[in-house]
Each structure stands twice: as structure tokens, then as C-alpha cells.
């Protein structure tokens, strides 16, 4: 009997984001994807959320490399953080590596990191890992599903995918190869499949339908400047918008750092064909009438410092939005970004622009397979075992239900979560729940883990405010020398609450006088008395619970 093959899920099972799992064969580890998650409203001040790399740090000598299924942030955004502790080669399609390269460079890790391209349909040995790379369609070109041929059978990971039958670049999800893998000796032992749209009925429309909408939009709006915001990695979207703009006689300008970078990369790689004389610099757009220009930019997620937000706020150097503009948000808000997106739509409208987004026109389609496609995949591959991945818990539960609908036996469908470890043997699959640390790692600025305590404090401060009381006492007698003085933020508006603040000071003063009378003049004791008296007063008078910081100074 062969040694067990292990799968260790570090992220992405229970949230959209920070996708990362380890495949372990013969004691070696292949890391599949290394993504980030965007913070939501209850993570104040957090820039991004990483997987917990503790397990990988502790086993760094066993890591063979990282394979990127594609270069979206939720799959590749955490690379720079991992590479600092675990410097290993990175495998992926040429484009994925090209897109990820920027991230690695920003972290100053490029010189130490080997980037190894793999090709469509290629079968390659990475250490003990026998990998086969299957083309799939998604919202970034050149994404992969991967078959890992292991001693305990073939594990097929779909990666992020949809079944686009008329993709913009003609590179379809290779159903023939998937079918062949399923028919080879032993078939597919375990399928790991993308659950993002497991609640969405039917089929996800083809990316090429967005091209039709764009052509209509450009045809019907000839006088306004058209500004289209989309993901800079969505090169097929960029291509279709540019093609529609050029066909309507406009010139195209690109805006936003990652947009300019990715378009340049795609043109160098021959993935984006744009006539040189029709692409203009953003500085030159004002030389043309609004109807002669199209701007393709970043900021479709409402990111506050992005090109689109700056334009909407009239803070952009070259582009000011007005009634001469039609702005198209060609994207859907990622969970956590909804508020920012509606805010940017509001500011664009206040600036006078017409705004079109995916709720009002078919200017966006998803990059993920809907229910019928997910069932198609399971039927095509007919795996022995099934584990839904890439989704919130309810997405994965729905996906598991679909598996049962297509006839995969109940006891061969496992809903896993972050931190779970699967051991796969010839006999079956064992699950160890929460076998490795897999909590959220919060990144704020350049400080690694912000920690749950800090976040709790930030939430409390945001909800209740803070009250600081200063008092100076005589070290020998315990008598008050100066104060108490009270400074507050977020509890009450101090300039309008003189009376309340005076009463609060009296409450603190009385408590210290009482304590001193009883001989309790020790500094810590006085602090405790001040805090308790002030807390009780604030609660009685305002029914609020701000953070209270007593500062007692002995002289
Ligand atoms: Zn993706
Ligand atoms: Zn993804």
C-alpha cells in the first residue's frame, strides 16, 4: 500500500479569498496558489488578509515550490509574504508569472525567486509531483485546471473556471483532455472544484457577450467621453472594450498603474493587439473632443486611491468627470467592496456623469461556472470522491448538494474548511478537522500580523469612543494636586457637554478623595478607583461604554 497523499487547506474554504492549499506526496509539499483576501467593514484599518503560513514556515525545508493556477489577487497576492520565509520556485503559465512578477518585484524578492513557465496540456514532474496542466476559461487569460497524478490516484483541481464555449481568445476549457484524464487508468480519485457560483442557476454567459454590449454602448453614445473601469488582469475585457472603442472611431487611453503595466505586458507577449497610432497618453486626452476618446482604467472595486475614485472626486490630474462622461463599471463588487463601489457610483453621478454598471446593463459576466457547468464538470470527470473548494461555507454546501444530485455517493462528498487535513490512501480518505493553524492573518501597512486583540480594540474605539482622565496626586498624602482633567473622542462632543464633563470630574475627584481617606494611596489603586468611578458615571448618565484610560501621576 502506498503512503498517504495529504491535502492541507490553508485558505479559501469558507471565504472568497486567500486561496492556498498544500499537496503532499512522499513527504514533499507543493503549494497550490497563495492568495489574499480583501478586508471587510469589521476589520478597521486592515489592508489585506493572508493565510496563516505557520505550517509552511515550520515545514519550509519540505516545500518543493508554488504553483499558480492563475494570477488573481485571491490566488497570487500573498506570494511576496510567503517568499520572505519560504524562498522556492514558482510555476505557472507565462502570463500568470508575468502578472505575479510585479508583486514579487515590489517585495524585492525577484532576484531570489525562480519563475518557471508551464504550457497548456504539458505534463511535468515537479519533484515527486506528476502534474498535468489543463487549459480553462476564466476572467483572466491562461488559467489552469491541474491533474496531479499521485500514487493513490489522480487528484483533479479545477482552479477558478467557467465553460466559455466562445472565449475571446479561442482558448477553451479543454473538455477533451479532462475527459481523457477521467478515462485513463483508475480515473479521477478526487475532484476539487470551484464553488463560487454554486448558488447561481443555469450557465454563466460567455465573455464574448460583453463585447456585444460594449459595441452597443459605443454605438449609442457618440458624444460623450466613455470611461470604462475593469480589473486590469481581465485582459479579454480590456481587449473587447478597446476593440469596441476603436471600431467606433475613438482613441484609447489607459489609466491606473496596474492597468498600464498589464496592458504593456500583454502587448509585449502578443496577447493584446492594438494599433500604435490609436493609443494615446492620458495627458493628451483633453486635446480630443469627448466623443473621440475612450479611457480604460482601474478602480472598478471603488478602491479609494484608484484612478476612478480620484476622477470622481475631481482629484485626478488629467481626467475630470463631468456631464460629458459616460462611465461604465465593467465588474461586480467582490464581497467586502460593495460599499466602496456604491459610493464611487454616487460621486460619479454627483459630478454629472452617466453611469452604467452590472445592475443596469449587461456590461459584466462572471468568470466562474454556474450550477449547470459545475454539474457538467462532475459528470465529465466522474470522480470517486468530491471536495468543494473556493467559496464561502454556504457555496460549498450547495456545491456538495449538486454532487449528490449527479450521483456521487454522500459518504464520498466532504465539505472541508480552512485548516482541515485530508489523508488519501488506497483505502479511502480520512479528514482531520482543524489539523493546522489557518486563521486570518491581518496585514496593516508593513506590520505583519495585526492580531485579534488590536482589531477588537479598534472596533470598540470605533463604536464607543475613548475617555482619558488625568489627575496628579501627592505621593505621600494621596491628595489631589491638579485635575482631574478629561479628554474624550467619540464618547460625547466635549465642547457642547461642559456640564456632563464637570460632573464626571467630580465623580473621579470624590472617588480619589474617598480612597485617600481609607489610606489607599498606591498609584495602581487610585487608577482603579478613577476608572471604576468614571465608568459607572458614564454608564449611568449616557448608557455608553467607551474605553476609559486613567492617567494618575504622583508628585
Ligand atoms: Zn480567479
Ligand atoms: Zn479565485
Coordinates of C-alpha atoms and ligand atoms in Angstrom, one line a residue:
X1 CA 0.0 0.0 0.0
X2 CA 1.3 3.5 -0.9
X3 CA 2.0 6.2 1.7
X4 CA -0.9 8.5 2.2
X5 CA -1.1 11.6 0.0
X6 CA -2.1 14.7 2.0
X7 CA -4.0 17.8 1.3
X8 CA -3.7 20.7 3.7
X9 CA -6.2 23.5 3.2
X10 CA -4.7 26.8 4.4
X11 CA -7.3 29.2 3.0
X12 CA -10.2 29.8 0.6
X13 CA -12.5 27.1 2.1
X14 CA -15.0 29.3 3.9
X15 CA -14.3 32.7 2.3
X16 CA -13.8 34.2 -1.1
X17 CA -10.1 34.9 -1.0
X18 CA -6.7 33.8 0.3
X19 CA -6.8 30.6 -1.7
X20 CA -4.0 28.3 -0.7
X21 CA -3.6 24.5 -0.2
X22 CA -0.7 22.1 0.1
X23 CA -0.4 18.9 -1.7
X24 CA 1.9 16.4 -0.1
X25 CA 3.5 13.4 -1.8
X26 CA 6.4 11.4 -0.4
X27 CA 6.9 14.0 2.3
X28 CA 7.3 16.9 -0.1
X29 CA 5.0 19.9 -0.3
X30 CA 3.6 21.6 -3.4
X31 CA 1.8 24.8 -2.5
X32 CA -1.1 25.5 -4.9
X33 CA -1.9 29.2 -5.0
X34 CA -1.1 31.8 -2.4
X35 CA -3.8 34.4 -2.3
X36 CA -5.0 37.3 -0.2
X37 CA -8.5 38.3 0.9
X38 CA -9.8 41.9 0.9
X39 CA -10.8 43.1 4.4
X40 CA -14.4 43.9 5.2
X41 CA -16.0 46.6 7.3
X42 CA -15.4 44.9 10.6
X43 CA -11.7 44.9 10.1
X44 CA -10.9 48.6 10.5
X45 CA -7.5 49.7 9.2
X46 CA -6.6 46.3 7.7
X47 CA -5.1 46.4 4.2
X48 CA -5.4 42.7 3.4
X49 CA -5.8 39.3 5.0
X50 CA -3.3 36.5 4.4
X51 CA -3.5 32.7 5.0
X52 CA -1.6 31.6 8.1
X53 CA 1.8 30.4 6.9
X54 CA 2.8 28.8 10.2
X55 CA 2.6 25.3 8.8
X56 CA 4.7 26.3 5.7
X57 CA 7.3 28.1 7.8
X58 CA 7.6 25.1 10.1
X59 CA 8.0 22.8 7.1
X60 CA 9.9 25.2 4.8
X61 CA 12.6 22.6 4.0
X62 CA 9.9 20.2 2.6
X63 CA 8.4 22.8 0.2
X64 CA 9.2 22.0 -3.4
X65 CA 7.6 25.1 -5.0
X66 CA 4.4 27.1 -5.5
X67 CA 2.1 26.5 -8.4
X68 CA -0.2 29.4 -9.5
X69 CA -3.4 28.3 -11.2
X70 CA -3.7 31.9 -12.3
X71 CA -2.6 35.3 -11.1
X72 CA -5.7 36.9 -9.5
X73 CA -5.1 38.5 -6.2
X74 CA -7.0 35.8 -4.3
X75 CA -4.6 33.3 -5.7
X76 CA -1.2 35.1 -6.1
X77 CA -1.5 38.3 -3.9
X78 CA 0.2 36.7 -0.9
X79 CA 3.3 35.4 -2.7
X80 CA 5.6 38.1 -1.6
X81 CA 4.8 37.5 2.0
X82 CA 5.3 33.7 1.7
X83 CA 8.6 34.0 -0.2
X84 CA 10.2 36.0 2.5
X85 CA 10.1 32.9 4.8
X86 CA 9.9 30.1 2.2
X87 CA 12.0 31.0 -0.9
X88 CA 11.0 28.5 -3.5
X89 CA 10.5 28.4 -7.3
X90 CA 7.1 29.5 -8.7
X91 CA 5.4 27.6 -11.5
X92 CA 2.5 28.9 -13.7
X93 CA 1.5 30.0 -17.2
X94 CA 3.8 32.6 -18.8
X95 CA 1.1 35.2 -18.3
X96 CA 0.4 34.3 -14.6
X97 CA 4.1 34.6 -13.9
X98 CA 4.2 37.9 -15.8
X99 CA 1.3 39.3 -13.7
X100 CA 2.7 38.0 -10.4
X101 CA 6.3 39.1 -11.2
X102 CA 5.3 42.7 -10.4
X103 CA 4.2 41.7 -6.9
X104 CA 7.4 39.8 -6.3
X105 CA 9.4 42.7 -7.6
X106 CA 7.7 45.2 -5.3
X107 CA 8.6 43.0 -2.3
X108 CA 12.3 43.0 -3.5
X109 CA 12.2 39.2 -3.9
X110 CA 12.7 38.9 -7.7
X111 CA 16.4 38.2 -7.6
X112 CA 15.9 35.3 -5.3
X113 CA 12.9 33.7 -7.0
X114 CA 12.9 31.3 -9.9
X115 CA 9.9 31.7 -12.2
X116 CA 9.2 28.6 -14.2
X117 CA 6.6 28.7 -17.0
X118 CA 4.4 25.7 -17.8
X119 CA 2.4 25.3 -21.0
X120 CA -1.2 24.3 -21.9
X121 CA -1.5 20.5 -21.9
X122 CA 2.0 20.0 -20.6
X123 CA 2.7 17.1 -18.2
X124 CA 5.7 17.9 -15.9
X125 CA 7.4 16.4 -12.9
X126 CA 7.9 18.9 -10.1
X127 CA 9.9 16.9 -7.5
X128 CA 7.6 13.9 -6.7
X129 CA 4.6 15.7 -8.2
X130 CA 3.4 14.5 -11.6
X131 CA 1.4 17.4 -12.8
X132 CA -0.7 17.9 -15.9
X133 CA -1.9 21.4 -16.8
X134 CA -5.3 21.7 -18.4
X135 CA -6.4 25.0 -20.0
X136 CA -9.6 26.5 -18.5
X137 CA -11.5 29.7 -19.3
X138 CA -11.8 32.3 -16.5
X139 CA -11.8 36.1 -16.1
X140 CA -8.0 36.2 -16.7
X141 CA -6.4 34.6 -19.7
X142 CA -4.3 31.4 -19.4
X143 CA -5.7 29.9 -16.2
X144 CA -5.2 26.2 -15.5
X145 CA -7.0 23.2 -14.0
X146 CA -4.4 20.7 -12.8
X147 CA -4.4 16.9 -12.7
X148 CA -1.9 15.6 -10.0
X149 CA -1.1 12.0 -10.8
X150 CA -0.3 10.6 -7.4
X151 CA 0.5 7.1 -6.0
X152 CA -3.1 7.0 -4.6
X153 CA -4.7 8.1 -7.9
X154 CA -5.4 11.3 -9.8
X155 CA -6.4 14.5 -7.9
X156 CA -8.1 17.0 -10.3
X157 CA -8.2 20.6 -9.2
X158 CA -10.4 22.8 -11.5
X159 CA -8.9 26.1 -10.3
X160 CA -11.2 29.0 -11.0
X161 CA -13.1 28.2 -14.2
X162 CA -16.1 28.5 -16.4
X163 CA -17.1 26.7 -19.5
X164 CA -16.9 29.5 -22.0
X165 CA -17.7 27.9 -25.4
X166 CA -16.8 31.1 -27.3
X167 CA -14.0 32.7 -25.4
X168 CA -12.4 35.9 -26.7
X169 CA -9.0 34.2 -27.5
X170 CA -10.4 30.9 -28.6
X171 CA -8.6 29.1 -25.8
X172 CA -11.5 26.9 -24.4
X173 CA -11.6 24.8 -21.3
X174 CA -10.1 21.6 -22.6
X175 CA -13.0 19.3 -22.1
X176 CA -11.4 16.6 -24.3
X177 CA -8.3 16.4 -22.2
X178 CA -10.4 16.4 -19.0
X179 CA -12.4 13.5 -20.4
X180 CA -9.3 11.7 -21.3
X181 CA -7.8 12.1 -17.8
X182 CA -11.1 10.7 -16.4
X183 CA -10.8 7.7 -18.7
X184 CA -7.2 6.9 -18.1
X185 CA -6.3 4.1 -15.6
X186 CA -8.1 4.5 -12.4
X187 CA -9.9 7.7 -13.5
X188 CA -10.1 10.6 -11.1
X189 CA -9.9 9.7 -7.5
X190 CA -10.7 13.1 -6.1
X191 CA -12.1 16.3 -7.6
X192 CA -11.6 19.7 -6.0
X193 CA -13.9 22.2 -7.8
X194 CA -14.6 26.0 -7.7
X195 CA -17.8 26.7 -5.6
X196 CA -18.0 30.5 -6.2
X197 CA -21.2 30.3 -8.2
X198 CA -22.7 27.1 -6.8
X199 CA -25.9 29.0 -5.9
X200 CA -26.3 30.6 -9.4
X201 CA -28.7 28.6 -11.6
X202 CA -28.0 27.8 -15.3
X203 CA -24.9 28.7 -17.2
X204 CA -22.6 31.7 -16.9
X205 CA -22.7 33.6 -20.2
X206 CA -19.7 33.8 -22.4
X207 CA -17.3 36.6 -22.1
X208 CA -17.9 37.5 -25.7
X209 CA -21.5 38.6 -24.8
X210 CA -19.8 41.6 -23.0
X211 CA -18.2 42.6 -26.3
X212 CA -21.7 42.9 -27.9
X213 CA -22.9 45.1 -25.0
X214 CA -19.8 47.3 -25.4
X215 CA -20.4 47.7 -29.1
X216 CA -24.0 48.7 -28.5
X217 CA -22.9 51.2 -25.9
X218 CA -20.3 52.8 -28.1
X219 CA -22.8 52.9 -31.0
X220 CA -25.5 54.6 -28.9
X221 CA -23.3 57.1 -27.1
X222 CA -21.3 59.1 -29.7
X223 CA -21.0 62.5 -28.0
X224 CA -19.8 61.6 -24.5
X225 CA -16.3 60.5 -23.5
X226 CA -16.6 56.9 -22.4
X227 CA -14.6 55.7 -19.3
X228 CA -14.6 52.0 -18.6
X229 CA -13.3 50.6 -15.3
X230 CA -12.5 46.9 -15.1
X231 CA -9.9 44.6 -13.5
X232 CA -6.5 45.2 -15.1
X233 CA -5.9 41.5 -15.2
X234 CA -9.1 40.9 -17.2
X235 CA -7.3 41.3 -20.5
X236 CA -10.1 39.9 -22.5
X237 CA -12.4 42.5 -21.1
X238 CA -9.8 45.2 -21.9
X239 CA -9.4 43.8 -25.4
X240 CA -13.1 43.9 -26.0
X241 CA -13.6 47.4 -24.7
X242 CA -10.7 48.7 -26.7
X243 CA -12.0 46.9 -29.9
X244 CA -15.4 48.5 -29.5
X245 CA -13.9 51.9 -28.9
X246 CA -11.6 51.6 -31.9
X247 CA -14.4 50.4 -34.1
X248 CA -16.4 53.4 -33.2
X249 CA -13.5 55.7 -34.3
X250 CA -12.3 56.6 -30.8
X251 CA -8.8 56.7 -29.5
X252 CA -7.9 54.7 -26.4
X253 CA -6.0 55.8 -23.3
X254 CA -5.1 53.5 -20.3
X255 CA -5.1 54.8 -16.8
X256 CA -4.1 53.3 -13.4
X257 CA -0.7 51.9 -12.6
X258 CA -1.7 48.2 -12.9
X259 CA -3.8 48.8 -16.0
X260 CA -0.8 50.5 -17.8
X261 CA 1.5 47.7 -16.6
X262 CA -0.7 44.8 -17.5
X263 CA -1.6 46.2 -20.9
X264 CA 2.1 46.8 -21.7
X265 CA 2.9 43.2 -20.6
X266 CA 0.0 41.8 -22.7
X267 CA 1.1 43.7 -25.8
X268 CA 4.7 42.6 -25.3
X269 CA 3.5 39.0 -25.0
X270 CA 1.4 39.3 -28.1
X271 CA -1.9 38.8 -26.2
X272 CA -3.3 42.2 -27.0
X273 CA -3.1 43.7 -30.4
X274 CA -3.7 47.5 -30.5
X275 CA -2.7 49.8 -33.4
X276 CA 0.1 52.1 -32.0
X277 CA -1.4 55.2 -33.6
X278 CA -4.7 54.8 -31.9
X279 CA -3.4 54.5 -28.3
X280 CA -2.8 57.9 -26.7
X281 CA -1.3 59.0 -23.4
X282 CA -3.8 60.0 -20.7
X283 CA -2.2 63.5 -20.7
X284 CA -3.3 64.0 -24.3
X285 CA -7.0 63.1 -23.9
X286 CA -8.0 66.7 -23.4
X287 CA -6.8 67.5 -26.9
X288 CA -9.7 65.5 -28.3
X289 CA -13.5 66.0 -28.2
X290 CA -15.2 63.8 -25.6
X291 CA -16.7 61.6 -28.4
X292 CA -13.3 60.9 -29.8
X293 CA -11.9 59.3 -26.6
X294 CA -12.2 56.2 -24.5
X295 CA -10.4 55.8 -21.2
X296 CA -9.9 52.3 -19.8
X297 CA -9.0 52.4 -16.1
X298 CA -8.7 50.7 -12.8
X299 CA -11.0 51.3 -9.8
X300 CA -13.9 49.1 -10.6
X301 CA -13.9 47.9 -6.9
X302 CA -14.3 51.5 -5.7
X303 CA -10.7 51.5 -4.2
X304 CA -10.4 54.9 -2.6
X305 CA -7.0 55.7 -4.2
X306 CA -7.7 54.3 -7.6
X307 CA -7.9 56.2 -10.9
X308 CA -11.7 56.1 -10.9
X309 CA -12.2 57.3 -7.4
X310 CA -9.8 60.2 -7.9
X311 CA -11.6 61.1 -11.1
X312 CA -15.0 61.1 -9.3
X313 CA -13.6 63.2 -6.5
X314 CA -12.2 65.7 -9.1
X315 CA -8.7 65.0 -7.7
X316 CA -7.3 63.4 -10.8
X317 CA -4.6 65.4 -12.6
X318 CA -5.6 64.6 -16.2
X319 CA -9.2 63.5 -16.1
X320 CA -12.1 65.4 -14.5
X321 CA -15.5 63.7 -14.7
X322 CA -18.5 65.8 -15.9
X323 CA -21.8 65.6 -17.8
X324 CA -19.6 64.9 -20.9
X325 CA -18.8 61.5 -19.5
X326 CA -20.4 58.1 -19.6
X327 CA -18.7 55.8 -17.0
X328 CA -19.1 52.0 -17.2
X329 CA -18.2 49.8 -14.3
X330 CA -17.5 46.6 -16.0
X331 CA -17.1 44.4 -12.9
X332 CA -19.0 43.0 -10.0
X333 CA -18.1 44.1 -6.4
X334 CA -16.1 41.4 -4.6
X335 CA -17.5 40.7 -1.1
X336 CA -16.2 43.5 1.2
X337 CA -16.1 46.1 -1.6
X338 CA -19.8 46.7 -2.1
X339 CA -20.0 49.9 0.0
X340 CA -17.0 51.5 -1.8
X341 CA -18.5 50.6 -5.2
X342 CA -21.8 52.3 -4.5
X343 CA -20.0 55.3 -3.0
X344 CA -18.0 55.8 -6.2
X345 CA -21.1 55.4 -8.3
X346 CA -22.7 58.2 -6.2
X347 CA -19.8 60.5 -6.6
X348 CA -19.6 60.0 -10.4
X349 CA -23.3 60.8 -10.7
X350 CA -23.0 63.9 -8.5
X351 CA -20.2 65.0 -10.8
X352 CA -22.8 64.8 -13.6
X353 CA -21.7 61.7 -15.3
X354 CA -24.0 59.0 -16.7
X355 CA -23.1 55.7 -15.0
X356 CA -23.7 52.1 -16.3
X357 CA -22.9 49.1 -14.1
X358 CA -23.7 45.4 -14.0
X359 CA -27.0 46.0 -12.2
X360 CA -28.3 48.3 -15.0
X361 CA -26.8 46.8 -18.2
X362 CA -25.1 43.5 -19.3
X363 CA -21.6 45.0 -19.1
X364 CA -20.2 42.2 -17.0
X365 CA -20.3 38.4 -16.8
X366 CA -18.8 36.2 -14.1
X367 CA -15.6 34.2 -14.5
X368 CA -16.9 31.3 -12.5
X369 CA -19.0 28.3 -13.5
X370 CA -22.7 28.3 -12.6
X371 CA -24.7 25.3 -11.4
X372 CA -25.2 23.5 -14.7
X373 CA -21.5 23.9 -15.6
X374 CA -20.5 22.6 -12.2
X375 CA -22.7 19.5 -12.8
X376 CA -21.2 19.2 -16.3
X377 CA -17.7 19.1 -14.8
X378 CA -18.6 16.5 -12.2
X379 CA -20.3 14.3 -14.9
X380 CA -17.4 14.6 -17.3
X381 CA -14.8 13.8 -14.6
X382 CA -17.0 11.4 -12.6
X383 CA -14.7 11.4 -9.6
X384 CA -14.6 8.8 -6.9
X385 CA -14.5 11.5 -4.2
X386 CA -15.5 15.1 -4.2
X387 CA -14.4 18.1 -2.1
X388 CA -15.9 21.6 -3.0
X389 CA -13.3 24.4 -2.7
X390 CA -13.1 28.2 -3.3
X391 CA -16.2 29.6 -1.7
X392 CA -18.0 30.7 1.4
X393 CA -19.3 27.9 3.5
X394 CA -22.8 28.1 2.0
X395 CA -21.4 28.0 -1.5
X396 CA -19.5 24.8 -0.7
X397 CA -22.6 23.2 1.0
X398 CA -24.6 24.0 -2.2
X399 CA -21.9 22.5 -4.3
X400 CA -21.8 19.4 -2.2
X401 CA -25.6 19.1 -2.8
X402 CA -25.0 19.3 -6.5
X403 CA -22.5 16.5 -6.3
X404 CA -25.2 14.3 -4.7
X405 CA -27.6 15.3 -7.4
X406 CA -25.3 14.0 -10.1
X407 CA -24.9 10.7 -8.2
X408 CA -21.7 11.0 -6.2
X409 CA -22.4 9.0 -3.0
X410 CA -23.0 11.0 0.1
X411 CA -20.1 9.4 2.0
X412 CA -17.7 10.4 -0.8
X413 CA -18.5 14.1 -0.6
X414 CA -16.6 16.0 2.0
X415 CA -17.2 19.7 2.9
X416 CA -13.9 20.9 4.3
X417 CA -12.8 24.2 5.9
X418 CA -9.6 26.1 6.3
X419 CA -7.2 24.1 8.5
X420 CA -8.6 20.7 7.6
X421 CA -6.2 18.0 6.5
X422 CA -7.1 15.1 4.2
X423 CA -5.1 11.9 4.2
X424 CA -5.8 9.9 1.0
X425 CA -4.9 6.2 0.9
X426 CA -5.8 3.4 -1.4
X427 CA -8.5 2.5 1.2
X428 CA -10.2 5.9 1.4
X429 CA -9.9 9.5 2.7
X430 CA -9.6 10.5 6.3
X431 CA -10.3 14.0 7.5
X432 CA -8.5 15.7 10.4
X433 CA -10.6 18.8 11.3
X434 CA -8.6 21.9 12.1
X435 CA -5.3 19.9 11.9
X436 CA -3.2 23.0 11.2
X437 CA -3.4 26.7 12.1
X438 CA -5.4 28.5 9.4
X439 CA -6.8 31.7 11.0
X440 CA -6.8 35.1 9.3
X441 CA -3.5 37.0 9.3
X442 CA -4.3 40.7 9.2
X443 CA -1.8 43.0 7.4
X444 CA -1.9 46.7 8.2
X445 CA 0.8 48.8 6.4
X446 CA 4.1 46.9 6.7
X447 CA 3.3 45.3 10.0
X448 CA 2.7 41.7 9.6
X449 CA 0.0 40.3 11.9
X450 CA -2.2 42.9 13.5
X451 CA -3.8 40.4 15.7
X452 CA -7.3 39.8 17.0
X453 CA -6.7 41.9 20.2
X454 CA -5.8 45.0 18.1
X455 CA -8.9 44.5 15.9
X456 CA -11.2 44.2 18.9
X457 CA -9.7 47.4 20.4
X458 CA -10.2 49.2 17.0
X459 CA -13.9 48.0 16.8
X460 CA -14.5 49.2 20.4
X461 CA -12.9 52.5 19.8
X462 CA -14.9 52.9 16.6
X463 CA -18.2 52.1 18.3
X464 CA -17.8 53.6 21.8
X465 CA -15.0 56.1 21.7
X466 CA -12.4 56.8 24.4
X467 CA -12.3 58.9 27.6
X468 CA -8.9 59.8 29.2
X469 CA -8.8 61.2 32.7
X470 CA -5.6 62.9 34.0
X471 CA -5.0 63.5 37.7
X472 CA -1.9 64.5 39.7
X473 CA -1.8 63.4 43.4
X474 CA 0.6 63.9 46.2
X475 CA 2.7 60.7 46.6
X476 CA 2.7 60.9 50.4
X477 CA -0.8 62.1 51.3
X478 CA -2.7 60.9 48.2
X479 CA -4.3 64.3 48.0
X480 CA -5.2 65.7 44.5
X481 CA -2.7 68.3 43.4
X482 CA -4.1 69.1 39.9
X483 CA -7.1 67.8 37.9
X484 CA -8.9 65.7 37.2
X485 CA -8.9 66.8 33.5
X486 CA -10.9 64.8 31.0
X487 CA -10.2 64.4 27.3
X488 CA -12.6 62.5 25.1
X489 CA -13.0 61.4 21.5
X490 CA -16.1 59.6 20.2
X491 CA -18.0 59.5 23.6
X492 CA -19.7 62.9 23.6
X493 CA -18.9 66.0 21.8
X494 CA -16.9 67.7 24.5
X495 CA -17.4 71.4 23.5
X496 CA -21.2 71.0 24.0
X497 CA -21.1 69.0 27.2
X498 CA -19.4 71.2 29.8
X499 CA -21.9 70.2 32.5
X500 CA -21.5 66.5 32.0
X501 CA -17.7 66.7 31.9
X502 CA -17.8 68.8 35.2
X503 CA -19.9 66.1 36.8
X504 CA -17.6 63.4 35.6
X505 CA -14.6 65.2 37.0
X506 CA -16.5 65.5 40.4
X507 CA -17.2 61.7 40.3
X508 CA -13.5 61.0 39.8
X509 CA -12.4 63.6 42.4
X510 CA -14.8 62.1 45.0
X511 CA -13.6 58.6 44.4
X512 CA -9.9 59.6 44.8
X513 CA -10.7 61.6 47.9
X514 CA -12.6 58.6 49.4
X515 CA -9.7 56.2 48.5
X516 CA -7.2 58.5 50.1
X517 CA -9.3 58.8 53.3
X518 CA -9.1 55.0 53.6
X519 CA -5.4 55.1 53.1
X520 CA -5.4 53.6 49.6
X521 CA -2.9 56.0 48.1
X522 CA -1.0 53.5 46.0
X523 CA -0.8 54.5 42.4
X524 CA -2.4 51.4 40.8
X525 CA -5.2 51.5 43.4
X526 CA -6.0 55.1 42.6
X527 CA -6.1 54.3 38.9
X528 CA -8.5 51.5 39.5
X529 CA -10.8 53.8 41.6
X530 CA -10.7 56.5 39.0
X531 CA -11.5 54.1 36.2
X532 CA -14.4 52.5 38.1
X533 CA -15.9 55.8 39.2
X534 CA -15.8 57.2 35.7
X535 CA -17.1 54.0 34.1
X536 CA -20.1 53.9 36.5
X537 CA -20.8 57.6 35.9
X538 CA -20.7 57.3 32.1
X539 CA -22.8 54.2 32.1
X540 CA -25.5 55.8 34.4
X541 CA -25.6 59.1 32.6
X542 CA -25.1 58.1 28.9
X543 CA -25.6 54.3 28.8
X544 CA -22.3 54.1 26.8
X545 CA -19.2 52.1 27.4
X546 CA -16.2 54.0 25.9
X547 CA -12.7 52.8 26.6
X548 CA -11.5 54.6 29.8
X549 CA -7.9 55.4 30.3
X550 CA -7.0 56.8 33.8
X551 CA -3.6 58.6 34.0
X552 CA -2.6 59.1 37.6
X553 CA 0.7 61.0 38.1
X554 CA 2.3 61.1 41.5
X555 CA 4.4 64.1 42.6
Ligands
LIG1 ZN1 -9.8 33.9 -10.3
LIG2 ZN1 -10.4 32.9 -7.2

